[in-house]
Coordinates of C-alpha atoms and ligand atoms in Angstrom, one line a residue:
M1383 CA 41.9 -81.6 58.3
H1384 CA 39.7 -79.2 59.8
C1385 CA 37.0 -77.4 57.8
D1386 CA 33.6 -75.7 57.5
V1387 CA 32.0 -77.2 54.3
A1388 CA 33.7 -80.0 52.5
V1389 CA 32.6 -80.6 49.1
I1390 CA 33.4 -84.2 47.7
G1391 CA 33.6 -83.7 43.6
G1392 CA 34.8 -80.7 41.9
G1393 CA 32.2 -81.1 39.0
P1394 CA 29.5 -77.8 38.4
G1395 CA 27.5 -79.2 41.1
G1396 CA 30.0 -79.1 43.9
L1397 CA 31.7 -75.9 42.4
A1398 CA 28.6 -74.4 42.8
A1399 CA 28.3 -75.3 46.5
A1400 CA 32.0 -74.5 47.1
I1401 CA 31.3 -71.1 45.8
S1402 CA 27.9 -70.2 47.4
A1403 CA 29.4 -71.7 50.6
R1404 CA 32.5 -69.3 50.6
E1405 CA 29.8 -66.5 49.6
R1406 CA 27.2 -67.0 52.6
G1407 CA 30.1 -66.4 55.0
A1408 CA 31.7 -70.4 55.5
R1409 CA 35.3 -69.5 56.0
H1410 CA 37.1 -73.0 55.1
V1411 CA 35.5 -74.1 52.2
L1412 CA 37.3 -77.6 50.8
V1413 CA 36.7 -79.2 47.4
I1414 CA 38.2 -82.7 47.0
E1415 CA 38.6 -84.0 43.6
R1416 CA 39.7 -87.8 42.6
A1417 CA 40.8 -86.4 39.4
E1418 CA 43.7 -84.3 38.5
E1419 CA 41.8 -81.3 37.3
L1420 CA 38.5 -79.4 38.0
G1421 CA 35.3 -79.6 36.2
G1422 CA 33.7 -82.8 36.4
I1423 CA 32.6 -84.5 33.2
L1424 CA 32.8 -81.0 31.4
P1425 CA 36.2 -81.0 29.6
Q1426 CA 35.3 -84.0 27.8
C1427 CA 32.2 -82.0 26.6
I1428 CA 33.6 -79.8 23.8
H1429 CA 30.2 -79.2 22.1
N1430 CA 28.4 -76.1 22.7
G1431 CA 25.1 -76.3 24.7
F1432 CA 25.8 -75.3 28.0
G1433 CA 25.5 -72.2 30.6
V1434 CA 22.1 -70.5 28.2
G1435 CA 20.3 -70.5 31.4
V1436 CA 22.5 -69.5 33.9
F1437 CA 25.2 -67.0 31.5
G1438 CA 22.8 -66.4 28.6
E1439 CA 25.2 -67.5 26.8
D1440 CA 25.8 -71.0 24.4
L1441 CA 29.3 -72.2 25.8
T1442 CA 31.5 -75.5 25.6
G1443 CA 31.8 -77.8 28.5
P1444 CA 35.4 -76.7 29.3
T1445 CA 34.6 -72.7 28.8
Y1446 CA 31.5 -73.2 31.4
A1447 CA 33.5 -75.0 34.0
Q1448 CA 36.4 -72.4 33.7
R1449 CA 34.4 -69.7 35.0
Y1450 CA 33.3 -71.6 38.1
V1451 CA 36.7 -72.5 38.5
D1452 CA 37.6 -69.2 38.4
R1453 CA 35.5 -67.8 40.7
A1454 CA 35.9 -70.3 43.4
L1455 CA 39.9 -70.0 43.3
E1456 CA 39.4 -66.2 43.2
L1457 CA 37.3 -66.7 46.5
G1458 CA 39.7 -69.0 48.0
V1459 CA 37.8 -72.4 47.8
E1460 CA 40.9 -74.8 49.1
V1461 CA 40.8 -77.4 46.4
L1462 CA 42.4 -80.8 47.0
P1463 CA 42.8 -82.3 43.5
D1464 CA 44.2 -86.0 42.6
T1465 CA 42.4 -87.4 46.1
M1466 CA 39.7 -90.3 46.2
V1467 CA 37.4 -90.1 49.1
L1468 CA 37.0 -93.5 50.5
E1469 CA 34.7 -93.1 53.3
V1470 CA 32.3 -90.5 54.7
E1471 CA 30.7 -91.2 58.3
G1472 CA 27.6 -89.4 59.3
R1473 CA 28.9 -87.8 62.0
R1474 CA 30.8 -85.8 59.1
R1475 CA 34.5 -87.5 58.9
I1476 CA 35.6 -87.9 55.4
A1477 CA 38.7 -90.7 54.5
A1478 CA 40.4 -89.9 51.7
T1479 CA 44.0 -90.6 49.9
N1480 CA 46.2 -89.4 47.7
A1481 CA 49.8 -89.6 46.7
Q1482 CA 51.4 -86.7 48.6
H1483 CA 49.3 -87.7 51.6
G1484 CA 48.7 -90.9 51.9
I1485 CA 45.4 -91.2 54.3
L1486 CA 43.9 -88.0 54.9
E1487 CA 41.3 -87.6 57.6
I1488 CA 39.0 -84.8 57.5
E1489 CA 36.7 -83.7 59.7
A1490 CA 34.0 -80.8 58.7
Q1491 CA 31.0 -78.8 60.0
A1492 CA 28.8 -79.6 56.7
I1493 CA 29.8 -81.8 53.9
V1494 CA 28.4 -81.6 50.3
L1495 CA 28.2 -84.9 48.1
A1496 CA 28.4 -84.1 44.8
M1497 CA 30.1 -87.1 43.2
G1498 CA 27.9 -86.7 39.8
C1499 CA 27.1 -90.2 38.1
R1500 CA 28.2 -93.5 36.1
E1501 CA 27.1 -94.9 32.8
R1502 CA 25.3 -98.2 32.9
P1503 CA 27.6 -100.5 31.2
R1504 CA 27.0 -103.5 29.2
G1505 CA 27.6 -105.9 32.4
A1506 CA 24.5 -104.4 33.7
L1507 CA 22.3 -104.8 30.3
G1508 CA 23.2 -108.9 29.8
I1509 CA 23.6 -108.6 26.0
P1510 CA 24.3 -111.9 24.7
G1511 CA 26.9 -112.7 22.7
T1512 CA 30.8 -113.0 22.7
R1513 CA 33.4 -110.5 24.4
P1514 CA 35.2 -108.8 21.7
A1515 CA 36.7 -105.5 22.1
G1516 CA 35.1 -103.0 20.1
V1517 CA 32.1 -102.2 23.4
Y1518 CA 32.5 -99.1 25.0
T1519 CA 30.1 -96.7 26.7
A1520 CA 29.5 -93.5 25.2
G1521 CA 31.0 -91.5 27.9
T1522 CA 34.4 -93.3 27.4
A1523 CA 34.5 -93.4 23.9
Q1524 CA 33.8 -89.3 24.4
R1525 CA 36.9 -89.3 26.5
L1526 CA 38.8 -91.2 24.0
V1527 CA 38.2 -89.1 21.1
N1528 CA 37.8 -85.5 22.8
M1529 CA 40.7 -85.6 25.5
E1530 CA 43.2 -88.5 24.3
G1531 CA 42.9 -88.2 20.8
Y1532 CA 41.6 -91.8 19.9
M1533 CA 39.1 -92.8 17.7
P1534 CA 37.8 -96.1 19.1
G1535 CA 36.5 -97.3 15.6
Q1536 CA 35.5 -96.6 12.1
R1537 CA 32.1 -98.4 12.0
F1538 CA 29.6 -97.6 14.6
V1539 CA 26.5 -98.9 16.0
I1540 CA 24.6 -96.9 19.0
L1541 CA 22.7 -98.8 21.9
G1542 CA 20.6 -96.1 23.4
S1543 CA 18.8 -92.8 22.7
G1544 CA 20.7 -91.2 26.0
D1545 CA 22.0 -87.3 25.0
I1546 CA 26.0 -88.3 25.4
G1547 CA 25.2 -91.2 22.7
M1548 CA 23.3 -88.7 20.3
I1549 CA 26.2 -86.6 20.9
M1550 CA 28.7 -89.0 20.1
A1551 CA 27.1 -90.1 17.0
R1552 CA 27.7 -86.5 15.7
R1553 CA 31.1 -86.6 16.8
L1554 CA 32.0 -89.6 15.6
T1555 CA 30.6 -88.3 12.4
F1556 CA 33.1 -85.0 12.5
E1557 CA 35.7 -87.5 13.1
G1558 CA 35.1 -89.3 9.8
G1559 CA 33.3 -92.1 11.5
R1560 CA 30.4 -93.9 10.1
V1561 CA 27.3 -94.3 12.6
E1562 CA 25.1 -97.4 11.1
R1563 CA 22.3 -96.8 13.4
L1564 CA 21.2 -95.6 16.7
L1565 CA 19.1 -98.2 18.2
E1566 CA 16.5 -97.3 21.2
I1567 CA 14.5 -100.1 23.2
Q1568 CA 11.4 -97.8 24.3
P1569 CA 9.3 -96.6 21.7
F1570 CA 10.7 -93.4 22.7
V1571 CA 13.9 -91.4 22.7
S1572 CA 15.6 -90.9 26.4
G1573 CA 17.8 -87.8 25.5
L1574 CA 16.5 -83.8 24.2
M1575 CA 14.4 -83.9 21.7
R1576 CA 17.3 -81.1 20.6
N1577 CA 19.8 -83.7 20.2
V1578 CA 17.5 -85.8 18.0
V1579 CA 17.3 -83.1 15.7
Q1580 CA 21.0 -81.1 16.2
C1581 CA 22.8 -84.3 16.3
L1582 CA 20.9 -87.2 14.4
Q1583 CA 18.6 -85.4 11.8
D1584 CA 21.0 -83.1 10.7
F1585 CA 23.8 -85.7 9.8
D1586 CA 21.2 -88.2 8.4
I1587 CA 21.9 -91.2 11.3
P1588 CA 19.0 -93.4 11.3
L1589 CA 17.1 -93.9 14.9
Q1590 CA 15.1 -97.3 15.3
L1591 CA 12.5 -97.0 18.0
S1592 CA 11.5 -99.9 19.9
H1593 CA 14.6 -101.9 18.7
T1594 CA 17.6 -103.5 20.9
V1595 CA 20.5 -105.7 20.3
V1596 CA 20.0 -109.2 20.6
D1597 CA 23.7 -110.6 20.1
I1598 CA 27.3 -109.0 19.5
R1599 CA 29.6 -111.2 16.9
G1600 CA 33.3 -111.0 16.4
E1601 CA 35.9 -112.6 18.3
D1602 CA 38.7 -110.8 19.0
R1603 CA 36.8 -107.6 17.7
V1604 CA 33.2 -106.8 17.2
E1605 CA 32.4 -107.4 13.5
A1606 CA 28.5 -106.9 13.7
V1607 CA 25.8 -106.7 16.1
V1608 CA 22.3 -108.4 15.6
A1609 CA 19.5 -105.9 15.9
A1610 CA 15.8 -107.2 16.6
E1611 CA 12.4 -105.2 16.7
V1612 CA 10.7 -105.7 20.6
D1613 CA 7.3 -105.7 21.9
L1614 CA 5.6 -104.0 24.2
N1615 CA 7.6 -105.9 26.8
W1616 CA 10.9 -105.4 25.5
Q1617 CA 10.9 -109.0 24.0
P1618 CA 12.4 -109.6 21.2
I1619 CA 10.2 -110.0 18.1
P1620 CA 11.0 -113.4 16.2
G1621 CA 12.0 -112.9 12.7
T1622 CA 12.6 -109.3 13.0
E1623 CA 16.4 -109.8 13.6
E1624 CA 18.9 -107.6 11.3
V1625 CA 22.7 -108.4 11.1
I1626 CA 24.5 -104.8 11.1
P1627 CA 28.0 -104.7 9.9
C1628 CA 30.4 -102.5 12.1
D1629 CA 33.7 -102.6 14.4
T1630 CA 32.4 -100.8 17.3
L1631 CA 29.5 -100.9 19.9
L1632 CA 28.4 -97.6 21.8
L1633 CA 26.1 -98.1 25.0
S1634 CA 24.2 -95.0 26.1
V1635 CA 21.9 -96.6 28.1
G1636 CA 21.3 -94.9 31.1
L1637 CA 23.3 -92.8 33.9
I1638 CA 23.3 -93.9 37.7
P1639 CA 23.8 -91.5 40.4
E1640 CA 27.1 -92.3 42.0
N1641 CA 25.9 -93.2 45.5
E1642 CA 28.4 -95.7 47.4
L1643 CA 29.7 -93.0 49.7
S1644 CA 26.0 -92.1 50.5
R1645 CA 25.1 -95.1 51.4
Q1646 CA 28.4 -95.6 53.5
A1647 CA 27.2 -92.3 55.7
G1648 CA 23.8 -93.5 56.3
V1649 CA 21.8 -91.3 53.8
E1650 CA 18.3 -92.8 52.8
L1651 CA 18.2 -93.2 48.7
D1652 CA 14.8 -93.0 47.0
G1653 CA 14.8 -95.9 44.7
S1654 CA 13.0 -94.2 41.7
T1655 CA 15.9 -91.5 41.5
G1656 CA 19.0 -93.1 42.8
G1657 CA 19.9 -90.2 44.6
P1658 CA 19.3 -89.6 48.3
Y1659 CA 16.2 -87.9 49.5
V1660 CA 16.8 -84.4 50.1
D1661 CA 14.6 -81.4 51.5
E1662 CA 14.1 -78.2 49.7
G1663 CA 17.9 -77.2 51.0
F1664 CA 19.2 -80.3 49.4
Q1665 CA 19.7 -81.9 53.0
T1666 CA 19.9 -86.0 52.9
S1667 CA 18.6 -87.6 55.9
V1668 CA 21.5 -87.1 57.8
P1669 CA 21.5 -83.6 59.4
G1670 CA 24.8 -81.6 58.0
I1671 CA 24.8 -84.1 54.9
F1672 CA 24.0 -82.2 51.5
A1673 CA 23.9 -83.2 48.3
A1674 CA 24.4 -81.2 44.6
G1675 CA 24.0 -81.9 41.1
N1676 CA 23.7 -85.5 39.5
V1677 CA 24.4 -87.4 42.7
V1678 CA 20.7 -86.6 43.8
H1679 CA 19.3 -87.4 40.4
V1680 CA 20.3 -87.0 36.8
Y1681 CA 19.6 -83.4 35.2
D1682 CA 19.2 -82.7 31.2
L1683 CA 21.0 -79.5 31.7
V1684 CA 24.2 -78.3 33.5
D1685 CA 22.6 -75.0 34.3
D1686 CA 20.1 -76.7 36.2
V1687 CA 22.7 -78.6 38.1
S1688 CA 24.9 -75.3 39.2
R1689 CA 21.5 -73.5 40.7
A1690 CA 20.9 -76.8 43.0
G1691 CA 24.7 -76.6 43.8
E1692 CA 24.3 -73.0 44.8
R1693 CA 21.2 -74.1 47.2
A1694 CA 23.0 -76.8 48.5
G1695 CA 26.1 -74.7 49.5
V1696 CA 24.0 -72.1 51.1
S1697 CA 22.5 -74.8 53.2
A1698 CA 25.7 -76.6 53.8
A1699 CA 27.0 -72.9 54.7
D1700 CA 24.0 -72.3 57.2
F1701 CA 24.5 -75.4 59.0
A1702 CA 28.2 -75.4 59.3
L1703 CA 27.5 -71.4 60.8
G1704 CA 24.8 -72.6 63.0
R1705 CA 22.0 -70.9 61.2
R1706 CA 19.7 -73.4 60.1
G1707 CA 17.4 -73.7 62.4
E1708 CA 15.3 -77.3 64.3
S1709 CA 14.1 -79.5 62.0
A1710 CA 10.2 -78.0 61.2
P1711 CA 7.5 -80.0 60.2
R1712 CA 7.6 -82.4 57.0
V1713 CA 5.9 -82.7 53.9
R1714 CA 6.2 -85.4 51.5
L1715 CA 5.9 -85.2 47.5
R1716 CA 4.8 -88.2 46.3
A1717 CA 4.7 -89.0 42.3
G1718 CA 0.8 -89.4 40.9
D1719 CA -0.2 -90.6 37.7
N1720 CA 2.6 -90.5 35.0
I1721 CA 5.3 -89.3 37.4
R1722 CA 8.0 -91.1 38.0
Y1723 CA 9.7 -89.2 40.9
V1724 CA 10.0 -85.5 42.2
V1725 CA 12.6 -83.6 43.8
P1726 CA 13.3 -82.4 46.5
Q1727 CA 11.1 -85.3 48.4
V1728 CA 10.1 -83.4 51.5
L1729 CA 9.5 -79.8 52.1
D1730 CA 9.2 -77.4 55.3
P1731 CA 6.2 -75.7 54.5
G1732 CA 7.6 -72.9 56.3
S1733 CA 10.3 -72.4 53.9
L1734 CA 7.6 -71.0 51.2
H1735 CA 6.7 -68.3 53.4
A1736 CA 10.2 -66.7 52.7
E1737 CA 10.3 -67.5 49.2
G1738 CA 8.8 -69.8 46.3
Q1739 CA 10.1 -73.4 46.1
R1740 CA 11.1 -75.3 42.7
L1741 CA 10.2 -78.9 42.1
Q1742 CA 11.4 -81.1 39.7
M1743 CA 10.4 -84.0 38.3
R1744 CA 10.4 -86.9 35.1
V1745 CA 7.3 -88.4 33.6
R1746 CA 7.0 -92.2 33.2
R1747 CA 5.8 -91.8 29.4
P1748 CA 5.4 -89.7 26.7
V1749 CA 2.3 -87.5 26.0
E1750 CA 2.3 -85.5 22.5
E1751 CA -0.4 -83.1 23.5
P1752 CA -1.4 -80.4 25.9
V1753 CA -1.2 -82.0 29.5
Y1754 CA -2.0 -80.2 33.0
L1755 CA 0.7 -80.6 35.8
V1756 CA -1.5 -80.8 38.9
V1757 CA -0.6 -80.5 42.5
E1758 CA -2.8 -81.7 45.7
A1759 CA -2.5 -81.7 49.2
R1760 CA -3.2 -84.8 51.2
S1761 CA -3.1 -86.8 54.4
R1762 CA -0.7 -89.4 54.8
N1763 CA -1.2 -91.9 52.0
G1764 CA -4.3 -90.8 51.0
R1765 CA -5.8 -92.3 48.2
E1766 CA -8.3 -89.8 47.9
K1767 CA -8.1 -86.6 45.9
G1768 CA -6.9 -83.8 48.3
E1769 CA -7.3 -80.0 47.3
V1770 CA -5.9 -78.8 44.6
L1771 CA -3.1 -76.0 44.9
L1772 CA -1.7 -75.3 41.6
R1773 CA -2.5 -76.6 37.9
R1774 CA -0.1 -76.1 35.3
R1775 CA -0.9 -76.7 31.5
L1776 CA 2.2 -77.8 29.8
R1777 CA 2.1 -78.3 25.9
Y1778 CA 3.8 -82.0 25.9
V1779 CA 5.6 -84.2 28.5
R1780 CA 8.5 -86.6 27.7
P1781 CA 10.4 -88.8 29.9
G1782 CA 13.6 -87.2 28.7
E1783 CA 12.6 -84.0 29.8
M1784 CA 13.3 -82.8 32.7
V1785 CA 9.6 -80.6 34.1
S1786 CA 10.5 -77.8 36.8
L1787 CA 7.6 -76.5 38.4
S1788 CA 7.6 -73.5 41.2
L1789 CA 5.2 -73.7 44.1
P1790 CA 4.6 -70.0 44.7
Q1791 CA 4.9 -68.2 48.2
A1792 CA 0.8 -67.7 47.9
I1793 CA 0.2 -71.2 48.6
A1794 CA 2.2 -71.7 51.7
S1795 CA -0.5 -71.4 54.0
R1796 CA -2.7 -73.9 52.5
I1797 CA -0.1 -76.5 52.7
Q1798 CA 0.6 -76.0 56.5
E1799 CA -2.1 -78.9 57.5
A1800 CA -1.1 -81.3 54.4
E1801 CA 1.2 -84.2 54.9
E1802 CA 1.8 -85.1 51.7
L1803 CA 1.8 -82.8 48.0
W1804 CA 1.2 -85.3 45.6
V1805 CA 2.1 -84.4 41.8
S1806 CA 0.4 -85.9 39.1
V1807 CA -0.2 -85.3 35.1
E1808 CA -3.8 -84.7 33.8
E1809 CA -4.3 -85.7 30.6
R1810 CA -8.1 -84.4 29.9
D1811 CA -8.1 -80.9 28.8
G1812 CA -9.9 -79.4 31.8
Ligands
FAD2570 C1 28.5 -86.6 27.6 C2 27.9 -85.5 28.0 C3 27.1 -84.8 27.7 C4 26.2 -83.8 28.1 N1 26.2 -82.2 27.1 C5 25.4 -81.8 27.9 C6 24.9 -80.3 27.2 O1 24.9 -80.3 26.2 N2 24.3 -79.2 27.8 C7 24.0 -79.5 29.1 O2 23.8 -78.6 29.6 N3 24.9 -80.6 29.8 C8 25.1 -81.6 29.4 N4 25.5 -82.5 30.2 C9 25.3 -82.6 31.5 C10 26.4 -82.1 32.6 O3 27.7 -81.9 32.1 C11 25.9 -82.6 33.6 O4 24.9 -82.2 34.0 C12 27.3 -81.8 35.1 O5 28.7 -82.7 34.7 C13 26.8 -82.7 36.2 O6 27.7 -82.5 37.4 P1 27.9 -83.0 38.3 O7 28.7 -81.9 39.3 O8 26.7 -83.2 39.1 O9 28.6 -84.2 38.0 P2 30.1 -84.4 37.3 O10 30.5 -83.7 36.2 O11 30.4 -86.3 37.1 O12 31.6 -84.1 38.8 C14 31.5 -85.1 39.8 C15 32.8 -85.6 40.2 O13 33.1 -86.0 41.4 C16 34.2 -86.5 41.0 N5 34.0 -87.2 42.6 C17 33.5 -88.6 42.4 N6 33.9 -89.7 43.3 C18 34.2 -89.1 44.1 C19 35.5 -89.1 44.9 N7 35.2 -90.8 45.7 N8 36.5 -88.7 45.5 C20 36.5 -87.7 45.2 N9 35.9 -86.6 43.5 C21 35.1 -88.0 43.2 C22 34.3 -87.1 40.0 O14 35.8 -87.1 39.5 C23 33.8 -85.6 39.0 O15 34.8 -84.9 38.9 C24 26.4 -83.6 29.4 C25 26.8 -84.8 30.6 C26 27.7 -85.7 29.6 C27 28.0 -86.8 30.3

């Protein structure tokens, strides 16, 4: 098969990219999705909270997804469901498989990687104990309850304060289960504060910070977990162990961008995000290969995933139609004090002449008082402080809440000479 733009993954990131690629003029846009249906993770997210940013409405996940599916089909986007992409080559060839065609080879002028992310499983955590039934990731439990109609247990302990774990604490309570406790190893929550309030506090579900699971008990089925308080280095403090009887342990301990295909394609990955390095148009280090959504970095809100997908789709269409010029000089974005990462990681200063550019980042640790977000221009690997281009006051910063910052057009001429832009959190009220 041949197409202008091939999108791998039919979640909100991929659908937004496909729609905007079509709207931008790409004729043949193909979405390849391994599941039977489009929508990515959203069909199992039957709670509300989606779409406030994009539609100004509070929608459920399936409703939000359906709007994008309808628009994509209306625009004539071609869809290959039930089709697994096995390989992507840097020269923009895709190998995929499905029951109908066997092996498919697809040649695309441009590719958008939109494979989403996956949950960190128990094996990656190294919790000691037996291997009884009753240990699930929160997303698996969500699928069982919301789509397949199974309750995975009755008495739950949830490890990790990621958003999926908190949302599932509420869901399981609605379904008649009892959530004994939610344990978080860090001294702060890793998900959104709105979920702490709406999913835990409103249902009197206890949250214990600086606590983890040190043992899982049970032969055939989980019978209890042993929780303990941890010190600042996340080491269990002897004498603080507590046995919590339960039949199910849910893990909500982080999401990892799904990048096996990106790696195969020779795309350079950022160790801090787990996703590809991208420029302001979401092009990866391989020309003609773009990335959209949670494959780039894990977003909090689907609205931001869709917006990023739109951007990637426009860039991919421009590339496919030969409208993207030669690569311009690039400025590297660097994470300074209390910043874990910044996306995009590279920026064409010329792009700022046309429009403002949105940076997205996460902080390393929470500061519950006003701080400044500072952007400075420095020379390469400059350790010296540079010219301050922007300073924005924030009421607080939290690792679980992504921070967005717009670089205005007005600073375009001031970054022409810069090699690096450093973004830092400044805690002094200055
Ligand atoms: C449990 C949960 C609750 C959430 N709650 C909220 C909320 O309340 N509000 C909110 O705004 N956001 C919420 N989100 C976030 C939002 O759902 C995600 O940010 C969004 O779905 C990410 O979109 P995506 O397109 O990047 O990835 P996904 O939705 O994961 O889609 C990726 C798609 O790629 C496909 N794929 C992967 N690999 C291949 C391959 N090799 N071949 C073919 N197809 C492939 C997958 O099958 C999948 O369909 C929640 C997320 C989760 C998991």
